[in-house]
mmCIF file of C-alpha atoms and ligand atoms in Angstrom:
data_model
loop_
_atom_site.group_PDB
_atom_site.id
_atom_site.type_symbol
_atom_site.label_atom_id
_atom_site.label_comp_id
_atom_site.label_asym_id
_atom_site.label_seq_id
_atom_site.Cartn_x
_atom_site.Cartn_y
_atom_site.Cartn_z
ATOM 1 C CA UNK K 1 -1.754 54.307 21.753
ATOM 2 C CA UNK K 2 -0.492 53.165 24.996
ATOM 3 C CA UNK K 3 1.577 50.090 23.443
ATOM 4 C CA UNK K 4 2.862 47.351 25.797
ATOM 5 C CA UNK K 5 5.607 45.272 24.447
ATOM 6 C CA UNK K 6 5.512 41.425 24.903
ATOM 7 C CA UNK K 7 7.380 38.212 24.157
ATOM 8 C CA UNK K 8 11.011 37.797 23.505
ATOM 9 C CA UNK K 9 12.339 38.592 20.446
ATOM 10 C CA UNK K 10 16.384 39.670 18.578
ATOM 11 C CA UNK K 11 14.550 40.834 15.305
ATOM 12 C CA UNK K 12 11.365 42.508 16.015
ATOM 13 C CA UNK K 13 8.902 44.288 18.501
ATOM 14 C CA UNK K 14 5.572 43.127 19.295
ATOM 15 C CA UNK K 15 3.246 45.385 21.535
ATOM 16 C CA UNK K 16 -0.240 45.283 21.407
ATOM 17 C CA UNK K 17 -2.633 48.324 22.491
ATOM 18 C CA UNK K 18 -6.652 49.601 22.043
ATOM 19 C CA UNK K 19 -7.257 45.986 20.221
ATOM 20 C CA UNK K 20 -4.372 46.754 17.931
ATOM 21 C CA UNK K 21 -1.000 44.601 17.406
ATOM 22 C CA UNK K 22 1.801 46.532 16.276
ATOM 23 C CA UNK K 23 4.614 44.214 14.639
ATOM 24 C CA UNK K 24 7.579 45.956 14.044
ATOM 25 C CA UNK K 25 11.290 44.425 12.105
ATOM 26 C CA UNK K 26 14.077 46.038 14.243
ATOM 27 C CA UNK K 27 17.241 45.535 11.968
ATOM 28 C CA UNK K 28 17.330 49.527 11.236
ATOM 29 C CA UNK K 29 20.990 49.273 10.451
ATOM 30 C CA UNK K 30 20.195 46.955 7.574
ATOM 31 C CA UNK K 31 17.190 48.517 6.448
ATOM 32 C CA UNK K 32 15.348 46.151 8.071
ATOM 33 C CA UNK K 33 15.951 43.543 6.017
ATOM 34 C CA UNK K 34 14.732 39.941 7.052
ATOM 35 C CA UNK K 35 16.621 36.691 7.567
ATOM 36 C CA UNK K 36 15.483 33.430 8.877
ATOM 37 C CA UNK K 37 15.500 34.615 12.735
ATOM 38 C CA UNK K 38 13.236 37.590 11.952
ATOM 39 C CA UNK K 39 10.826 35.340 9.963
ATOM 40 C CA UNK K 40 10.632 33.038 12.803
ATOM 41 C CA UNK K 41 9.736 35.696 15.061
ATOM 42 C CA UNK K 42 7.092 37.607 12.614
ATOM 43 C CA UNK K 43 5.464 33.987 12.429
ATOM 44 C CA UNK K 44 5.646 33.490 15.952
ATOM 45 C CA UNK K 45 4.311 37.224 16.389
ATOM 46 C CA UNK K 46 1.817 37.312 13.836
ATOM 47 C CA UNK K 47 0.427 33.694 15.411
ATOM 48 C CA UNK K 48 0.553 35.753 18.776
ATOM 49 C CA UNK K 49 -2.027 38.273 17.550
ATOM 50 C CA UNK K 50 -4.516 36.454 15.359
ATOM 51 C CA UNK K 51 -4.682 33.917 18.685
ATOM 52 C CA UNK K 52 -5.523 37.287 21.136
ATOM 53 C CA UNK K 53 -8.945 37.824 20.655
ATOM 54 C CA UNK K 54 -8.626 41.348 22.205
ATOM 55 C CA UNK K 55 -6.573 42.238 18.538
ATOM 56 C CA UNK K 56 -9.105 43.160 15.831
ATOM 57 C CA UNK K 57 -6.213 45.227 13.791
ATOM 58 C CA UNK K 58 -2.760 44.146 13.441
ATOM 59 C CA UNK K 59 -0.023 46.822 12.296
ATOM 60 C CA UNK K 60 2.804 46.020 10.518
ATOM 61 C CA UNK K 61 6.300 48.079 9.856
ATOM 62 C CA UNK K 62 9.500 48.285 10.385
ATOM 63 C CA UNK K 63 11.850 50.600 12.765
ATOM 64 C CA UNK K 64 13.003 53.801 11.776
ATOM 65 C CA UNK K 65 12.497 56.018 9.404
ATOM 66 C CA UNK K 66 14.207 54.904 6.638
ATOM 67 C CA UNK K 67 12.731 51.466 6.196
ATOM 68 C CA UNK K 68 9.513 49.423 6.082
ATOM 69 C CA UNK K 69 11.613 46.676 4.727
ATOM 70 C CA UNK K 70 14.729 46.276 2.264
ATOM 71 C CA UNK K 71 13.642 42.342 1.817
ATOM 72 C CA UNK K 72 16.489 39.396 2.345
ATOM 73 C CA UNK K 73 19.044 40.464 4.221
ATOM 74 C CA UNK K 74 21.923 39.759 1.233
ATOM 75 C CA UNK K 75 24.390 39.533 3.580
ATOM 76 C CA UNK K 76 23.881 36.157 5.101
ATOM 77 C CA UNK K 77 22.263 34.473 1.541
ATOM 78 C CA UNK K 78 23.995 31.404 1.283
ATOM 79 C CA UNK K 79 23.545 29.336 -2.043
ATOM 80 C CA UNK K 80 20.820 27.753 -1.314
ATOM 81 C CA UNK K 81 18.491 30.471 1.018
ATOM 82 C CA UNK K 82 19.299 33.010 3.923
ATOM 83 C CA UNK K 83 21.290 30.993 6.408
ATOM 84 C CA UNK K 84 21.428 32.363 10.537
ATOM 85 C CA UNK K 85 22.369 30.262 13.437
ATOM 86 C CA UNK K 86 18.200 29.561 13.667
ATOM 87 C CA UNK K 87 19.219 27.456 10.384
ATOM 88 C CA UNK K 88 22.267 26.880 10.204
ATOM 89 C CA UNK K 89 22.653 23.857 8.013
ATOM 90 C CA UNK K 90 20.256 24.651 5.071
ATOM 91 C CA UNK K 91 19.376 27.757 3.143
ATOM 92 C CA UNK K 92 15.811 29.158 3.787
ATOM 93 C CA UNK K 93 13.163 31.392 2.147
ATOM 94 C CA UNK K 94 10.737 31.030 4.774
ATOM 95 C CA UNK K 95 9.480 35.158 3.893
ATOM 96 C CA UNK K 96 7.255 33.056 1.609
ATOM 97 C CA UNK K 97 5.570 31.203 5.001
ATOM 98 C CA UNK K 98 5.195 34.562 6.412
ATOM 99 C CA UNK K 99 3.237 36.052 3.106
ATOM 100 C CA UNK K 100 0.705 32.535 3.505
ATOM 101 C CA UNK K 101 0.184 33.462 7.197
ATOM 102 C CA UNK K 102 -0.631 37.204 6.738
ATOM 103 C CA UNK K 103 -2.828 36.391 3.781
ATOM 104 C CA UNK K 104 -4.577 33.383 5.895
ATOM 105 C CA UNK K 105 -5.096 35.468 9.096
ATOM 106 C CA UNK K 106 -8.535 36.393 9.553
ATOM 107 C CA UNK K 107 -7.726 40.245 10.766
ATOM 108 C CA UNK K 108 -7.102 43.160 9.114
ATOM 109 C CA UNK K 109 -3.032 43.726 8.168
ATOM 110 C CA UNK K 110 -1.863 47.202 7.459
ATOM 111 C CA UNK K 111 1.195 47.990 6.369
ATOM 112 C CA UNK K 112 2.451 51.102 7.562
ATOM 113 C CA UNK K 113 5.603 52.043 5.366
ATOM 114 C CA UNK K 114 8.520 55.166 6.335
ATOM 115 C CA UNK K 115 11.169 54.876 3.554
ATOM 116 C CA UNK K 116 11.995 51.631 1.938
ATOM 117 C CA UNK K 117 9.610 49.121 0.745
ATOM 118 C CA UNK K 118 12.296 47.650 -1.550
ATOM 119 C CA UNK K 119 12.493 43.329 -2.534
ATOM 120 C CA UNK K 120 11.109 41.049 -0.344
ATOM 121 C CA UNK K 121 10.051 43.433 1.566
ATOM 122 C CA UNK K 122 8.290 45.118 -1.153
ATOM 123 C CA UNK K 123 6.168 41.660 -1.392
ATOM 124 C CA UNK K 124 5.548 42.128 2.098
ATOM 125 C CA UNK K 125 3.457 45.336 1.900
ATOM 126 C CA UNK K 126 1.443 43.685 -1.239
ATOM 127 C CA UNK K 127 0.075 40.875 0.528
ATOM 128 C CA UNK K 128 -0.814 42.921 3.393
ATOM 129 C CA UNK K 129 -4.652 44.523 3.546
ATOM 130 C CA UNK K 130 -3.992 47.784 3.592
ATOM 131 C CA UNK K 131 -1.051 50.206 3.048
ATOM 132 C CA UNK K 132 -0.609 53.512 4.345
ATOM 133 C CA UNK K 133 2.528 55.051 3.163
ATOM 134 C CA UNK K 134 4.600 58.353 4.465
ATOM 135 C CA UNK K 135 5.402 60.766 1.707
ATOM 136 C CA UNK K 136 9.116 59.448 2.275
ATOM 137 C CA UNK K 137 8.036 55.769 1.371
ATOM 138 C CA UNK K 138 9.825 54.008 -1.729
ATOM 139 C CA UNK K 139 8.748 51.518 -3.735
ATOM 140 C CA UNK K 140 10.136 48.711 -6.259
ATOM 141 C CA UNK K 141 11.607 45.531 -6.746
ATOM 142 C CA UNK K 142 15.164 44.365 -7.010
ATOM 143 C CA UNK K 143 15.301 40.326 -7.733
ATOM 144 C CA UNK K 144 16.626 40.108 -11.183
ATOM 145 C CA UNK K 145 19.450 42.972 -10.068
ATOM 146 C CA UNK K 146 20.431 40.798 -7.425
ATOM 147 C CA UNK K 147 20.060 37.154 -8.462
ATOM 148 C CA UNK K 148 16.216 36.712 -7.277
ATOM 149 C CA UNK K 149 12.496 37.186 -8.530
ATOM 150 C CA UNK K 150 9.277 36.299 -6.385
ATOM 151 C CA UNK K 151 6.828 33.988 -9.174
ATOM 152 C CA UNK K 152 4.340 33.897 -6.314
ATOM 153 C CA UNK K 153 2.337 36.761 -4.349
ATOM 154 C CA UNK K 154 5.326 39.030 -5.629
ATOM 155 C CA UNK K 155 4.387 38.687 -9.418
ATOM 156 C CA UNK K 156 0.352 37.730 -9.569
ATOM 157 C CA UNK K 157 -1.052 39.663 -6.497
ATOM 158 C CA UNK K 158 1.297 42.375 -7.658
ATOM 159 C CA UNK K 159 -0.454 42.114 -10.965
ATOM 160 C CA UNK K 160 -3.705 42.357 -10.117
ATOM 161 C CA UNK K 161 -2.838 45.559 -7.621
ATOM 162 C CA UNK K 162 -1.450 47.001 -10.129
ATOM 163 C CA UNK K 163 -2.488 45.612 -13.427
ATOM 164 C CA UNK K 164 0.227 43.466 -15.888
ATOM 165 C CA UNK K 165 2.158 46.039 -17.394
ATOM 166 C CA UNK K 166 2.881 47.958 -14.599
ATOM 167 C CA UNK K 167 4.070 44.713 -12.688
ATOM 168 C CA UNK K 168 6.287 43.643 -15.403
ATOM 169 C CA UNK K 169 7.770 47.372 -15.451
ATOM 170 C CA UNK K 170 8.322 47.006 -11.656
ATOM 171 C CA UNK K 171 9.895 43.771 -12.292
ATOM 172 C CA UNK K 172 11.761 44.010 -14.841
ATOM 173 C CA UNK K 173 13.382 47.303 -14.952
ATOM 174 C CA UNK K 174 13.888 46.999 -10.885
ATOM 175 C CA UNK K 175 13.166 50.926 -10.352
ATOM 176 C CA UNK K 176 11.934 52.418 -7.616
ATOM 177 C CA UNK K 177 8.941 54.665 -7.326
ATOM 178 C CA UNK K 178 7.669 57.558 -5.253
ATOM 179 C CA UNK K 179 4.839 57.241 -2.646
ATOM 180 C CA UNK K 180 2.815 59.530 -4.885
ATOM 181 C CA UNK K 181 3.297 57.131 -8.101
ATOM 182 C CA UNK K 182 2.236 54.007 -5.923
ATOM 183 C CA UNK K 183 -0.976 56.295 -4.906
ATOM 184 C CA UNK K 184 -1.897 56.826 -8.346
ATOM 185 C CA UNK K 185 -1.194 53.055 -9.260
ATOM 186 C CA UNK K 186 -3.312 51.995 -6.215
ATOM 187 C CA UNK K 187 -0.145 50.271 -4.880
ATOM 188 C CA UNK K 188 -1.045 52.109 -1.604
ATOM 189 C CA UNK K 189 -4.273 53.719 0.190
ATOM 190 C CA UNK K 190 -2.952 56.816 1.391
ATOM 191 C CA UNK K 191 -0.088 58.897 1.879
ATOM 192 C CA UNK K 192 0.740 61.128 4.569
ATOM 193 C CA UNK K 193 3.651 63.422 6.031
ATOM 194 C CA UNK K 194 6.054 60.824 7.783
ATOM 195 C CA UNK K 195 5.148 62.935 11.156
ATOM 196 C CA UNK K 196 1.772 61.655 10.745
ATOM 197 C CA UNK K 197 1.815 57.841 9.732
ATOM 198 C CA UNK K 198 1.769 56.188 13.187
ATOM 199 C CA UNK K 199 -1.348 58.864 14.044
ATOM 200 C CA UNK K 200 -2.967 58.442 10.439
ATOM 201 C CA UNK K 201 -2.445 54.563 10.614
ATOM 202 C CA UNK K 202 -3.950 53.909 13.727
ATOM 203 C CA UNK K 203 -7.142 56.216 13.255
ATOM 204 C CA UNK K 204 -7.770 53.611 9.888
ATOM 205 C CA UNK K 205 -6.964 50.588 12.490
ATOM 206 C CA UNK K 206 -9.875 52.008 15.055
ATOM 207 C CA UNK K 207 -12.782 52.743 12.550
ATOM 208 C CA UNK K 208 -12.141 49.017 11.241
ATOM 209 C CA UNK K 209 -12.162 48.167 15.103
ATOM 210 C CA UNK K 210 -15.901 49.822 15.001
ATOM 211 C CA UNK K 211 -16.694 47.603 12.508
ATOM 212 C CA UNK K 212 -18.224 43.547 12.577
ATOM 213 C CA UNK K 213 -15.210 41.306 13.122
ATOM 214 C CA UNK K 214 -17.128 38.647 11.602
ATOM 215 C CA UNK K 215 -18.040 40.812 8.720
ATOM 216 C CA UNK K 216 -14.255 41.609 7.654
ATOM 217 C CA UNK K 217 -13.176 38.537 8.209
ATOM 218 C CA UNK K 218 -15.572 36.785 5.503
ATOM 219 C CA UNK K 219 -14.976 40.033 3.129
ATOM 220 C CA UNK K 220 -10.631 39.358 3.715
ATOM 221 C CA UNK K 221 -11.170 35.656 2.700
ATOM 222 C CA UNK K 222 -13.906 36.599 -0.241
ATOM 223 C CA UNK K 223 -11.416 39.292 -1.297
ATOM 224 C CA UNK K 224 -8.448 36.630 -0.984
ATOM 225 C CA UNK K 225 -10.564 33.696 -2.377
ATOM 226 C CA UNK K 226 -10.281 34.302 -6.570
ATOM 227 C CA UNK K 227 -6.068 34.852 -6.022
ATOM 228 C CA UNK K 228 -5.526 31.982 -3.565
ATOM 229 C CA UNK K 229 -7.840 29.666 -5.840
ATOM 230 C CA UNK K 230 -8.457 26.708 -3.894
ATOM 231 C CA UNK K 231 -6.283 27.065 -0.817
ATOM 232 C CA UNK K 232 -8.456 30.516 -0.457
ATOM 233 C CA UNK K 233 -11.443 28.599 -1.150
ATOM 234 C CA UNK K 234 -10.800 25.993 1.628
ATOM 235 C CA UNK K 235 -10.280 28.976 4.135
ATOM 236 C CA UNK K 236 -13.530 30.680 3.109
ATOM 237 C CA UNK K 237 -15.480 27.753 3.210
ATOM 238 C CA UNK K 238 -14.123 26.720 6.392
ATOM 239 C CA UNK K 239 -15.304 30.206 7.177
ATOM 240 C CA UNK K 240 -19.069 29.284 6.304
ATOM 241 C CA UNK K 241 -18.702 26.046 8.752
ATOM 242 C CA UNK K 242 -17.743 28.343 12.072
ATOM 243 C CA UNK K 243 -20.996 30.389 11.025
ATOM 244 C CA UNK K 244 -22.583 27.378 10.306
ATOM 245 C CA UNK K 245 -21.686 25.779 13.615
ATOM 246 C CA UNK K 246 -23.112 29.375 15.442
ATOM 247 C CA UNK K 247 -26.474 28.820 14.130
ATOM 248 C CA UNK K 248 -29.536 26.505 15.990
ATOM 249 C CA UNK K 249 -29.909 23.969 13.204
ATOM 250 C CA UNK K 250 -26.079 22.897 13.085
ATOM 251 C CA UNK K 251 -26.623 22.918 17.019
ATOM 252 C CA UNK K 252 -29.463 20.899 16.755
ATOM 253 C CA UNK K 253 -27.467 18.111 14.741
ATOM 254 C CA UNK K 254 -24.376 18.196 17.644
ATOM 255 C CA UNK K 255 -27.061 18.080 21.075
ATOM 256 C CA UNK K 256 -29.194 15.230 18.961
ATOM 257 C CA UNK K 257 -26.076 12.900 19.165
ATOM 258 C CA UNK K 258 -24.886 14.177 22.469
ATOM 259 C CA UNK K 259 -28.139 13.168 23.598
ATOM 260 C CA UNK K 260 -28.614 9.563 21.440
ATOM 261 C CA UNK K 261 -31.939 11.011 19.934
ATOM 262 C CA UNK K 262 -33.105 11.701 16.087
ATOM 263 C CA UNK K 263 -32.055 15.403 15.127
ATOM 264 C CA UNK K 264 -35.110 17.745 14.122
ATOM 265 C CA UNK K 265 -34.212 19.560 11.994
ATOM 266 C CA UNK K 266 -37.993 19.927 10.866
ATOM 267 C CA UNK K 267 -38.147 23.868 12.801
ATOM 268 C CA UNK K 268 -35.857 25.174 10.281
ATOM 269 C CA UNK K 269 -36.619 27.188 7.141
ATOM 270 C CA UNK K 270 -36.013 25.348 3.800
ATOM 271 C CA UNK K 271 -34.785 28.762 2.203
ATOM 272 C CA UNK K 272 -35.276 29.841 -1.018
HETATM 273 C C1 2NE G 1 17.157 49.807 -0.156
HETATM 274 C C2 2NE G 1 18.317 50.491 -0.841
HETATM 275 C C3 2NE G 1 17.938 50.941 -2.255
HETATM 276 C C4 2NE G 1 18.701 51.731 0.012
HETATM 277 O O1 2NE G 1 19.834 52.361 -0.482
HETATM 278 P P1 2NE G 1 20.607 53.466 0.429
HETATM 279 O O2 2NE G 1 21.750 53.929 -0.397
HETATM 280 O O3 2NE G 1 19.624 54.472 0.948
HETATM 281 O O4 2NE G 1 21.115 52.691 1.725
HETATM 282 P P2 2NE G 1 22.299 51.624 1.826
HETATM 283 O O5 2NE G 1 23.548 52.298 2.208
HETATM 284 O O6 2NE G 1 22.345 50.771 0.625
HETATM 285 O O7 2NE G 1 21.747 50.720 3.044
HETATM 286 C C5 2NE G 1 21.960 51.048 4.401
HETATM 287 C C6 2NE G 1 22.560 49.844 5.061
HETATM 288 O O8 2NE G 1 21.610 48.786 5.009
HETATM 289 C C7 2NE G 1 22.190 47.680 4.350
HETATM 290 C C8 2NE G 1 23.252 48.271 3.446
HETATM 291 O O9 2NE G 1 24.198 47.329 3.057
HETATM 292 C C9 2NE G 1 23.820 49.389 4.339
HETATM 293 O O10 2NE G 1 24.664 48.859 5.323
HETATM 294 P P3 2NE G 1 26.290 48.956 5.178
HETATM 295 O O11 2NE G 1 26.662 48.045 4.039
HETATM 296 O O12 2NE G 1 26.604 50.395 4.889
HETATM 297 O O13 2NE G 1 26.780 48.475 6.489
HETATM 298 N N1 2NE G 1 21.163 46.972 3.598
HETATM 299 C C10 2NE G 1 20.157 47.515 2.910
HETATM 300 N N2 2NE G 1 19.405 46.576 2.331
HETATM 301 C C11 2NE G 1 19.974 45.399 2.675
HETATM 302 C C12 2NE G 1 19.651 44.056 2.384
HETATM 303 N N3 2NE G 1 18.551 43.704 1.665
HETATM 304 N N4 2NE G 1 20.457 43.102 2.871
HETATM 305 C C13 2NE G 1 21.521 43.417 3.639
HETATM 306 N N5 2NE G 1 21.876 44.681 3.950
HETATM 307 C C14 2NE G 1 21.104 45.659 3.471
HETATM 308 C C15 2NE G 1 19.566 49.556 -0.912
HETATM 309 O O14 2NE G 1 20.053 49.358 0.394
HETATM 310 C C16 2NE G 1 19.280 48.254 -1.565
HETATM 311 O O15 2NE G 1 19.168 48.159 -2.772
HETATM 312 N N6 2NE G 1 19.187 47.188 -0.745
HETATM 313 C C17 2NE G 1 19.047 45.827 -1.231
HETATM 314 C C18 2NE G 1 17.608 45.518 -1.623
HETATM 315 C C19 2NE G 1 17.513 44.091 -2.131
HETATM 316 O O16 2NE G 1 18.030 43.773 -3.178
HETATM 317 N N7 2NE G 1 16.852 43.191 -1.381
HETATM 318 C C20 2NE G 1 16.765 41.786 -1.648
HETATM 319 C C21 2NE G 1 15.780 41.446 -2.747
HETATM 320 S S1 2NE G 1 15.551 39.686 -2.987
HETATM 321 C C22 2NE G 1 14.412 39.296 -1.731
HETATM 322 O O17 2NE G 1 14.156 40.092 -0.888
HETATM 323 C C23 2NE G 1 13.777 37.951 -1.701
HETATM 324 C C24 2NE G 1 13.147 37.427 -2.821
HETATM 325 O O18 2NE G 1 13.124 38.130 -3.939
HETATM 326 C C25 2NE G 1 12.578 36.139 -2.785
HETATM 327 C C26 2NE G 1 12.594 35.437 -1.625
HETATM 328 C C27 2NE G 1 13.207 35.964 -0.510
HETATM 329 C C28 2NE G 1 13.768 37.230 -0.543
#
């Protein structure tokens, strides 16, 4: 892909290319772990690509080959949340904003993992669509080694990826597994020499690009619906309006008031 780099970031790379968006955390030297300035700029990226209607796919990683994403940057955690100059009066743990909007954004996410997928960022990959790993990737969890734990996405969604025992293992013995284990577990979709991912990950981005926008969109929030209870059921059914809203009879209702008459509705089908 021919990717062309936009907006102005410190923390990340967003390029967009062939109706993909490629969103990648550049913090190599720290494994690419987040604080509040990259999580700004993943919101602000992520918001960037859902609003393009030329991106069908959006790609997410981090730079390097050593790291998808070591989680909060541990460094700058103050005692209440990560604190940068973006924030620098209260503690954050805005990562948990970020999971919402990649869950909530009606296009495809894959993760696309070389090395690390460690903490926070570990929670990152599970909430995304799809994850292609490298046969370098790592996986696992750290909180309770390092004074944290993710109750949210990070424990449930884990949990039903994986099933309960193996997320409490993950959890609570903070190891970290192989990209071949997270295949078999189903933690991941594929694995593939690290000299391949980019190639590998963006052939899976085009054949969903072949495929009805509309149609994966309703299957992302159907798929999200049962975990996100009635938040997902809000998106889903505002979902069923916009299709709603594309059809004659709903139409019919919004030109019958635009034009002070009685709708009639009378043409359309009382399905059974
Ligand atoms: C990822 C891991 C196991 C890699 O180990 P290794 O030995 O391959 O690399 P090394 O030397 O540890 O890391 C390379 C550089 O990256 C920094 C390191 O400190 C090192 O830099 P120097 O100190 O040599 O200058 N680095 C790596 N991860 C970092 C991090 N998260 N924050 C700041 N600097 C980091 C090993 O690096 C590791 O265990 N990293 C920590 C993983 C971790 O505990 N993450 C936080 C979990 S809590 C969380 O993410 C979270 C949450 O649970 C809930 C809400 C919000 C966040």
């Amino acid at each position: 892909v021919d990717w062309k780099r936009s907006g102005q970031y410190e923390d990340i790379i967003y390029e967009t290319g062939e109706g993909i968006a490629k969103i990648t955390i550049n913090r190599p030297e720290r494994h690419n772990a987040f604080r509040p300035t990259t999580l700004f700029e993943l919101k602000d990226a992520f918001n960037a690509a859902q609003e393009d209607a030329e991106v069908g796919v959006i790609i997410f990683t981090g730079a390097g080959e050593r790291a998808f994403c070591s989680g909060g940057d541990q460094k700058i955690r103050g005692d209440d949340g990560y604190v940068d100059k973006s924030t620098p009066h209260v503690g954050r743990l805005n990562v948990l904003d970020l999971q919402v909007q990649i869950r909530r954004c009606p296009k495809p996410v894959i993760a696309m993992i070389a090395g690390y997928a460690i903490g926070g960022g570990h929670v990152l990959h599970v909430c995304c669509d799809l994850s292609i790993a490298a046969d370098n990737a790592v996986f696992g969890q750290t909180g309770p080694k390092v004074g944290s734990f993710d109750g949210g996405y990070g424990s449930w969604l884990l949990a039903e990826t994986v099933g309960l025992k193996r997320a409490r293992e993950i959890w609570y013995l903070c190891r970290q597994y192989d990209a071949r284990t997270a295949l078999d577990w189903g933690l991941v979709n594929a694995v593939v020499p690290l000299a391949e991912l980019e190639t590998e990950t963006v052939k899976w981005a085009r054949e969903m690009l072949e495929k009805s926008p509309l149609a994966l969109r309703m299957l992302k929030g159907a798929l999200n619906a049962v975990t996100d209870g009635a938040a997902g059921m809000q998106q889903f059914a505002g979902d069923a309006t916009l299709l709603y809203y594309m059809s004659e009879e709903a139409q019919e209702g919004r030109d019958a008031f635009k034009e002070k008459r009685a709708p009639d509705f009378g043409r359309f089908p009382r399905r059974p």
